[in-house]
Amino acid sequence: MKKKVFIIGSGFSSLSASCYLAKAGFDVTIFEKNKNYGGRARQFKENGFTFDMGPSWYWMPDVFERFFNDFGKKSADFYEAKKLDPAYRVIFSKKNQIKIGKNVENIVDSFEKIEKGSGKELRKFLNESKDNYDLAVSNMLYKMPGKSIFELINTKTIFKINLFISNIKNQINKKFKDPRLRSILQFPVLFLGAKPAETPAFYNFMNYADFGLGTWQPKNGFYDVVQAMIKIAKEHNVKFLNNSSIEEILVKNQRAIGLKTKKSFFKCDFILSGADYSHTEKLLQNKYRQYSDSYWSKKTWSPSSLLFYIGLDKKIVDLDHHNLFFDTDFEKHADEIYSNPKWPSSPLFYLNITSKTYKHTAPKNCENLFILIPISTNLKDSEFIREKYFNLVIQRIEDTIQENIKDHIVYKKSYCIKDFKSDYNSYGGNAYGLANTLKQTAFLRPKLKSKKVKNLYFSGQLTVPGPGVPPAIVSGKLVSDLIIKDEINI
Ligand SMILES: Cc1cc2nc3c(=O)[nH]c(=O)nc-3n(C[C@H](O)[C@H](O)[C@H](O)COP(=O)(O)OP(=O)(O)OC[C@H]3O[C@@H](n4cnc5c(N)ncnc54)[C@H](O)[C@@H]3O)c2cc1C
């Protein structure tokens, strides 16, 4: 008889694991507390506008391709994706903006125009960054379940030890002088959830992901990926239960025996949780938890976000698909997220408009705006505060594009800490999990396999490899490999 695996949550790591496990012959069921699947990557449609709720930067297309290839498919079998040109626009002020082109040649030219000699320096930097990408993504990522330090040490990484000790901010600052170029090169690191000064220089492979591999957009939004993965899962007979919040993981003699929802008890052989790790441990009796409250409270969390989903009844001329408003002090904002947590005095923010690339994601002659303000976790969240920041960012957008948008808003929804907590059981309302700092890398992250319950496993952005959609997909693969290996012994 097939061994039964229950998976808590339907985020990317859970979907990925469900496909690998079902393919390996397990009987897999996903329990999702929300009505819709996809976790932080859910999507909603309102008044003809389509909004992806979370991820919007489709980077590292090779990781997505590798997943589909493992099931004899390719992404194009499920969705169309376009490489964006420009990839994104960085706004330092109304008159001072830089567009990042779709290939290295264009970007080198843009750098050279800003700082003499920086084009050549960028090429050298990207060569190193590509080298690290090949090492990290092609060689290490899929072989590092985070069990021990020895996964990190090999004949190639040993020569790169300085890149683990030094930080990416220093490395960039040594090579580039212009503050705008420095900010652009530090931007990809923000996906890892920590300050560039606290992120090992080895993670400069994200710069190759950015400039070398480019920024892509699926035709109907990021949710195309969720739907593709659900399709593969269903083809392999994975069962999906929505509106099924797990209230308890039952354990007997150090073995998980089943899951409890409000109404029922379900028996199984293995449990994998793709829900926030800290929440999952709360579903266990105290003696089966590996990490204490104080462990979680001392961690460096990736930021939370204040999000706005806005429908406009007109087109905006002078903006692109991805726009970074870097028109205030980066250091001060980072300090207000990490070192001295409070609502930011003058935040940087990000504005996404998918209808710039795919018109059908908004009604005719309209635009769908998604605004993301990174903030610290655990801040006091209220309608009053949300409205204050809404007015602030709308004013900054209007000042930059010199157009009225306030009077053209026909749809508006906000999303913040309270929603992250209630929708996803997210620790402190974090948006993308535990940051990848030196002390929270690889074997130093919370483990994929419980040390206290024999057949209990974890995946997703709080464990290895870390935050972001590509790592979540890899996390699902790594944890399913462990379960497949353990099947014989359990
Ligand atoms: C605003 C935002 C923007 C982002 N932008 C990007 C981006 O541009 N590019 C990128 O690559 N990444 C981005 N990310 C990060 C990326 O979306 C996440 O890292 C990834 O989707 C997390 O996947 P996961 O598998 O960890 O699960 P999650 O998406 O966290 O899903 C966990 C699931 O578990 C469910 N759950 C929780 N508790 C229970 C329970 N008790 N019972 C049943 N179900 C439960 C939740 O409802 C949820 O569906 C962004 C994230 C956010 C929030």
PDB file of C-alpha atoms and ligand atoms in Angstrom, residues 8-13 31-34 39-40 54-57 191 244-246 274-275 279 307 372 420 423-425 431-432 460-461 468-470 472, ligand 1:
ATOM      1  CA  ILE A   8       0.323  21.491   5.497  1.00  0.00           C
ATOM      2  CA  GLY A   9      -0.100  24.549   3.265  1.00  0.00           C
ATOM      3  CA  SER A  10      -0.085  25.054  -0.486  1.00  0.00           C
ATOM      4  CA  GLY A  11       2.771  27.559  -0.997  1.00  0.00           C
ATOM      5  CA  PHE A  12       5.441  26.885  -3.615  1.00  0.00           C
ATOM      6  CA  SER A  13       7.518  24.569  -1.426  1.00  0.00           C
ATOM      7  CA  PHE A  31      -4.326  20.746   3.583  1.00  0.00           C
ATOM      8  CA  GLU A  32      -4.645  24.497   2.993  1.00  0.00           C
ATOM      9  CA  LYS A  33      -6.268  26.813   5.528  1.00  0.00           C
ATOM     10  CA  ASN A  34      -7.320  29.390   2.916  1.00  0.00           C
ATOM     11  CA  GLY A  39       0.146  30.701  -0.248  1.00  0.00           C
ATOM     12  CA  ARG A  40       1.800  34.098  -0.528  1.00  0.00           C
ATOM     13  CA  GLY A  54       2.882  38.511  -3.434  1.00  0.00           C
ATOM     14  CA  PRO A  55       5.769  37.620  -5.752  1.00  0.00           C
ATOM     15  CA  SER A  56       6.146  39.645  -8.924  1.00  0.00           C
ATOM     16  CA  TRP A  57       9.838  39.316  -9.894  1.00  0.00           C
ATOM     17  CA  PHE A 191      15.369  39.478  -1.924  1.00  0.00           C
ATOM     18  CA  SER A 244      -8.731  23.065   6.082  1.00  0.00           C
ATOM     19  CA  SER A 245      -6.723  24.732   8.800  1.00  0.00           C
ATOM     20  CA  ILE A 246      -4.571  22.267  10.727  1.00  0.00           C
ATOM     21  CA  GLY A 274       5.208  24.164   4.255  1.00  0.00           C
ATOM     22  CA  ALA A 275       3.474  26.596   6.611  1.00  0.00           C
ATOM     23  CA  HIS A 279       3.653  28.268  13.561  1.00  0.00           C
ATOM     24  CA  LEU A 307       0.931  46.490   0.128  1.00  0.00           C
ATOM     25  CA  LEU A 372       5.104  47.379  -1.827  1.00  0.00           C
ATOM     26  CA  PHE A 420       0.057  38.201   6.951  1.00  0.00           C
ATOM     27  CA  ASP A 423      -3.962  34.613   6.403  1.00  0.00           C
ATOM     28  CA  TYR A 424      -0.675  32.696   6.709  1.00  0.00           C
ATOM     29  CA  ASN A 425       0.027  32.328  10.459  1.00  0.00           C
ATOM     30  CA  ALA A 431       6.479  38.611   4.237  1.00  0.00           C
ATOM     31  CA  TYR A 432       9.330  36.384   3.106  1.00  0.00           C
ATOM     32  CA  GLY A 460       9.637  26.786   2.707  1.00  0.00           C
ATOM     33  CA  GLN A 461      11.130  30.160   3.317  1.00  0.00           C
ATOM     34  CA  GLY A 468      11.941  33.622  -2.552  1.00  0.00           C
ATOM     35  CA  VAL A 469      10.038  31.489  -5.025  1.00  0.00           C
ATOM     36  CA  PRO A 470      13.004  29.656  -6.617  1.00  0.00           C
ATOM     37  CA  ALA A 472      10.890  27.538  -2.104  1.00  0.00           C
TER      38      ALA A 472
HETATM   39  C1  LIG B   1       4.621  40.713  -0.857  1.00  0.00           C
HETATM   40  C2  LIG B   1       5.595  39.658  -1.262  1.00  0.00           C
HETATM   41  C3  LIG B   1       6.400  39.863  -2.377  1.00  0.00           C
HETATM   42  C4  LIG B   1       7.296  38.873  -2.775  1.00  0.00           C
HETATM   43  N1  LIG B   1       8.016  39.067  -3.923  1.00  0.00           N
HETATM   44  C5  LIG B   1       8.765  38.055  -4.424  1.00  0.00           C
HETATM   45  C6  LIG B   1       9.294  38.148  -5.748  1.00  0.00           C
HETATM   46  O1  LIG B   1       9.090  39.147  -6.420  1.00  0.00           O
HETATM   47  N2  LIG B   1      10.019  37.080  -6.219  1.00  0.00           N
HETATM   48  C7  LIG B   1      10.232  35.958  -5.458  1.00  0.00           C
HETATM   49  O2  LIG B   1      10.903  35.011  -5.927  1.00  0.00           O
HETATM   50  N3  LIG B   1       9.707  35.844  -4.205  1.00  0.00           N
HETATM   51  C8  LIG B   1       8.964  36.853  -3.697  1.00  0.00           C
HETATM   52  N4  LIG B   1       8.359  36.730  -2.466  1.00  0.00           N
HETATM   53  C9  LIG B   1       8.668  35.562  -1.625  1.00  0.00           C
HETATM   54  C10 LIG B   1       7.905  34.313  -2.051  1.00  0.00           C
HETATM   55  O3  LIG B   1       6.593  34.628  -2.393  1.00  0.00           O
HETATM   56  C11 LIG B   1       7.906  33.314  -0.894  1.00  0.00           C
HETATM   57  O4  LIG B   1       9.237  33.117  -0.430  1.00  0.00           O
HETATM   58  C12 LIG B   1       7.338  31.943  -1.269  1.00  0.00           C
HETATM   59  O5  LIG B   1       6.171  32.079  -2.034  1.00  0.00           O
HETATM   60  C13 LIG B   1       7.076  31.178   0.026  1.00  0.00           C
HETATM   61  O6  LIG B   1       6.645  29.898  -0.237  1.00  0.00           O
HETATM   62  P1  LIG B   1       6.457  28.837   0.957  1.00  0.00           P
HETATM   63  O7  LIG B   1       6.490  27.503   0.343  1.00  0.00           O
HETATM   64  O8  LIG B   1       7.436  29.124   2.036  1.00  0.00           O
HETATM   65  O9  LIG B   1       4.980  29.027   1.495  1.00  0.00           O
HETATM   66  P2  LIG B   1       3.914  30.163   1.763  1.00  0.00           P
HETATM   67  O10 LIG B   1       3.637  30.917   0.518  1.00  0.00           O
HETATM   68  O11 LIG B   1       4.270  30.920   2.969  1.00  0.00           O
HETATM   69  O12 LIG B   1       2.651  29.262   2.038  1.00  0.00           O
HETATM   70  C14 LIG B   1       2.397  28.648   3.275  1.00  0.00           C
HETATM   71  C15 LIG B   1       0.965  28.157   3.236  1.00  0.00           C
HETATM   72  O13 LIG B   1       0.653  27.487   4.463  1.00  0.00           O
HETATM   73  C16 LIG B   1      -0.685  27.807   4.794  1.00  0.00           C
HETATM   74  N5  LIG B   1      -0.896  27.549   6.223  1.00  0.00           N
HETATM   75  C17 LIG B   1      -0.378  28.231   7.284  1.00  0.00           C
HETATM   76  N6  LIG B   1      -0.792  27.689   8.435  1.00  0.00           N
HETATM   77  C18 LIG B   1      -1.596  26.643   8.111  1.00  0.00           C
HETATM   78  C19 LIG B   1      -2.338  25.692   8.865  1.00  0.00           C
HETATM   79  N7  LIG B   1      -2.322  25.678  10.215  1.00  0.00           N
HETATM   80  N8  LIG B   1      -3.084  24.772   8.202  1.00  0.00           N
HETATM   81  C20 LIG B   1      -3.112  24.742   6.851  1.00  0.00           C
HETATM   82  N9  LIG B   1      -2.430  25.619   6.088  1.00  0.00           N
HETATM   83  C21 LIG B   1      -1.673  26.553   6.702  1.00  0.00           C
HETATM   84  C22 LIG B   1      -0.814  29.256   4.410  1.00  0.00           C
HETATM   85  O14 LIG B   1      -2.157  29.647   4.287  1.00  0.00           O
HETATM   86  C23 LIG B   1      -0.064  29.272   3.079  1.00  0.00           C
HETATM   87  O15 LIG B   1      -0.910  28.980   2.014  1.00  0.00           O
HETATM   88  C24 LIG B   1       7.432  37.680  -2.035  1.00  0.00           C
HETATM   89  C25 LIG B   1       6.627  37.480  -0.911  1.00  0.00           C
HETATM   90  C26 LIG B   1       5.704  38.451  -0.537  1.00  0.00           C
HETATM   91  C27 LIG B   1       4.822  38.198   0.636  1.00  0.00           C
END
